[in-house]
Amino acid sequence: MQVYTDEIEEKDVAIQMLSCFIEEVPEVCFDYIDQISKILLSLTAYSANDSIRTSSASSLPGLMKAGKARNVDIATLHAMAKTFNTNLYNAMKEELDTDTLIVQVQAFKDVIDEAGVGLMSAEEVEHIGQKSIDIVTKSLERIMQNN
């Protein structure tokens, strides 16, 4: 069920504006990364509206770029990536909308790309690959049941 209100629309526009700031002035946004991350991570599973979930998920890789723009150490980038991807993974497990799931998977991939080499071991990659297939399969089954 989708809910569309002026408040939800304003929230979505605010997230999109925040994402633009992250992309355009990442060095400045990094000073507020804890606050921004908290907001975005809390909205990746926002149940009332798909747009909120997609906007917040697609903004997370930009925070990784902000960290890279400030030359943070690799351990910090990897910690951010693991936090973001754990959140995205949990949101994907519950996602019913195909388009939103696609955005979440793309954000998951982009976070991994931004984190760089050494984020995961071969076993973790194998585990995530299998779990991703499971999530997509279960999502497709739920979608088929709802139609």
Short mmCIF file of N, CA and C in Angstrom, two decimals, residues 88-136:
data_model
loop_
_atom_site.label_atom_id
_atom_site.label_comp_id
_atom_site.label_asym_id
_atom_site.label_seq_id
_atom_site.Cartn_x
_atom_site.Cartn_y
_atom_site.Cartn_z
N LEU A 88 20.74 -2.15 4.02
CA LEU A 88 20.10 -2.41 2.73
C LEU A 88 19.66 -3.87 2.62
N TYR A 89 20.49 -4.77 3.08
CA TYR A 89 20.16 -6.19 3.04
C TYR A 89 18.87 -6.47 3.81
N ASN A 90 18.76 -5.90 5.00
CA ASN A 90 17.56 -6.09 5.81
C ASN A 90 16.34 -5.49 5.14
N ALA A 91 16.51 -4.35 4.49
CA ALA A 91 15.39 -3.73 3.77
C ALA A 91 14.98 -4.58 2.57
N MET A 92 15.96 -5.14 1.86
CA MET A 92 15.67 -5.96 0.68
C MET A 92 14.89 -7.22 1.05
N LYS A 93 15.16 -7.77 2.23
CA LYS A 93 14.48 -8.99 2.65
C LYS A 93 12.97 -8.77 2.76
N GLU A 94 12.56 -7.55 3.05
CA GLU A 94 11.14 -7.25 3.25
C GLU A 94 10.49 -6.54 2.06
N GLU A 95 11.27 -6.19 1.07
CA GLU A 95 10.76 -5.37 -0.04
C GLU A 95 9.77 -6.14 -0.91
N LEU A 96 8.66 -5.48 -1.25
CA LEU A 96 7.64 -6.07 -2.11
C LEU A 96 7.61 -5.43 -3.50
N ASP A 97 8.12 -4.23 -3.61
CA ASP A 97 8.07 -3.51 -4.88
C ASP A 97 9.33 -3.83 -5.70
N THR A 98 9.13 -4.31 -6.91
CA THR A 98 10.25 -4.73 -7.76
C THR A 98 11.19 -3.58 -8.07
N ASP A 99 10.65 -2.43 -8.44
CA ASP A 99 11.49 -1.28 -8.79
C ASP A 99 12.34 -0.83 -7.59
N THR A 100 11.75 -0.83 -6.43
CA THR A 100 12.48 -0.45 -5.22
C THR A 100 13.57 -1.46 -4.92
N LEU A 101 13.26 -2.74 -5.09
CA LEU A 101 14.26 -3.78 -4.87
C LEU A 101 15.45 -3.60 -5.81
N ILE A 102 15.17 -3.24 -7.05
CA ILE A 102 16.25 -3.01 -8.02
C ILE A 102 17.15 -1.86 -7.55
N VAL A 103 16.56 -0.78 -7.07
CA VAL A 103 17.34 0.36 -6.58
C VAL A 103 18.16 -0.05 -5.36
N GLN A 104 17.58 -0.84 -4.46
CA GLN A 104 18.30 -1.28 -3.28
C GLN A 104 19.49 -2.16 -3.65
N VAL A 105 19.29 -3.07 -4.60
CA VAL A 105 20.38 -3.94 -5.04
C VAL A 105 21.48 -3.11 -5.70
N GLN A 106 21.09 -2.13 -6.51
CA GLN A 106 22.07 -1.26 -7.16
C GLN A 106 22.85 -0.46 -6.12
N ALA A 107 22.16 0.05 -5.10
CA ALA A 107 22.84 0.79 -4.04
C ALA A 107 23.81 -0.13 -3.29
N PHE A 108 23.39 -1.35 -3.03
CA PHE A 108 24.24 -2.35 -2.37
C PHE A 108 25.52 -2.54 -3.17
N LYS A 109 25.38 -2.72 -4.47
CA LYS A 109 26.53 -2.90 -5.37
C LYS A 109 27.41 -1.66 -5.38
N ASP A 110 26.80 -0.48 -5.47
CA ASP A 110 27.57 0.76 -5.53
C ASP A 110 28.36 1.00 -4.23
N VAL A 111 27.78 0.65 -3.11
CA VAL A 111 28.49 0.77 -1.83
C VAL A 111 29.72 -0.13 -1.84
N ILE A 112 29.55 -1.35 -2.33
CA ILE A 112 30.68 -2.28 -2.42
C ILE A 112 31.76 -1.70 -3.34
N ASP A 113 31.34 -1.18 -4.49
CA ASP A 113 32.30 -0.59 -5.43
C ASP A 113 33.07 0.56 -4.80
N GLU A 114 32.37 1.42 -4.07
CA GLU A 114 33.01 2.57 -3.45
C GLU A 114 33.95 2.16 -2.30
N ALA A 115 33.64 1.06 -1.64
CA ALA A 115 34.47 0.61 -0.52
C ALA A 115 35.83 0.11 -1.00
N GLY A 116 35.87 -0.40 -2.20
CA GLY A 116 37.15 -0.84 -2.76
C GLY A 116 37.56 -2.23 -2.34
N VAL A 117 38.75 -2.57 -2.72
CA VAL A 117 39.30 -3.91 -2.51
C VAL A 117 39.44 -4.22 -1.02
N GLY A 118 39.17 -5.47 -0.69
CA GLY A 118 39.39 -5.94 0.68
C GLY A 118 38.20 -5.82 1.60
N LEU A 119 37.06 -5.39 1.07
CA LEU A 119 35.88 -5.25 1.92
C LEU A 119 35.41 -6.60 2.45
N MET A 120 35.42 -7.61 1.58
CA MET A 120 34.89 -8.92 1.96
C MET A 120 35.85 -10.03 1.57
N SER A 121 35.76 -11.09 2.32
CA SER A 121 36.52 -12.29 1.99
C SER A 121 35.76 -13.06 0.91
N ALA A 122 36.40 -14.06 0.35
CA ALA A 122 35.75 -14.89 -0.68
C ALA A 122 34.51 -15.59 -0.10
N GLU A 123 34.59 -16.00 1.14
CA GLU A 123 33.45 -16.66 1.77
C GLU A 123 32.28 -15.70 1.95
N GLU A 124 32.58 -14.46 2.33
CA GLU A 124 31.52 -13.46 2.48
C GLU A 124 30.87 -13.15 1.14
N VAL A 125 31.66 -13.07 0.09
CA VAL A 125 31.11 -12.81 -1.25
C VAL A 125 30.19 -13.96 -1.65
N GLU A 126 30.62 -15.18 -1.42
CA GLU A 126 29.80 -16.36 -1.74
C GLU A 126 28.50 -16.33 -0.95
N HIS A 127 28.59 -16.02 0.35
CA HIS A 127 27.41 -15.97 1.21
C HIS A 127 26.43 -14.89 0.74
N ILE A 128 26.95 -13.71 0.45
CA ILE A 128 26.09 -12.61 -0.01
C ILE A 128 25.45 -12.95 -1.35
N GLY A 129 26.22 -13.57 -2.23
CA GLY A 129 25.66 -13.98 -3.52
C GLY A 129 24.49 -14.93 -3.35
N GLN A 130 24.64 -15.93 -2.50
CA GLN A 130 23.57 -16.89 -2.27
C GLN A 130 22.37 -16.23 -1.60
N LYS A 131 22.63 -15.38 -0.60
CA LYS A 131 21.53 -14.70 0.09
C LYS A 131 20.80 -13.75 -0.86
N SER A 132 21.53 -13.12 -1.75
CA SER A 132 20.91 -12.21 -2.72
C SER A 132 19.97 -12.97 -3.65
N ILE A 133 20.41 -14.12 -4.09
CA ILE A 133 19.54 -14.95 -4.93
C ILE A 133 18.30 -15.37 -4.16
N ASP A 134 18.47 -15.72 -2.89
CA ASP A 134 17.34 -16.09 -2.05
C ASP A 134 16.35 -14.94 -1.90
N ILE A 135 16.88 -13.73 -1.68
CA ILE A 135 16.01 -12.55 -1.52
C ILE A 135 15.22 -12.29 -2.79
N VAL A 136 15.89 -12.33 -3.93
CA VAL A 136 15.21 -12.07 -5.20
C VAL A 136 14.16 -13.14 -5.45
#
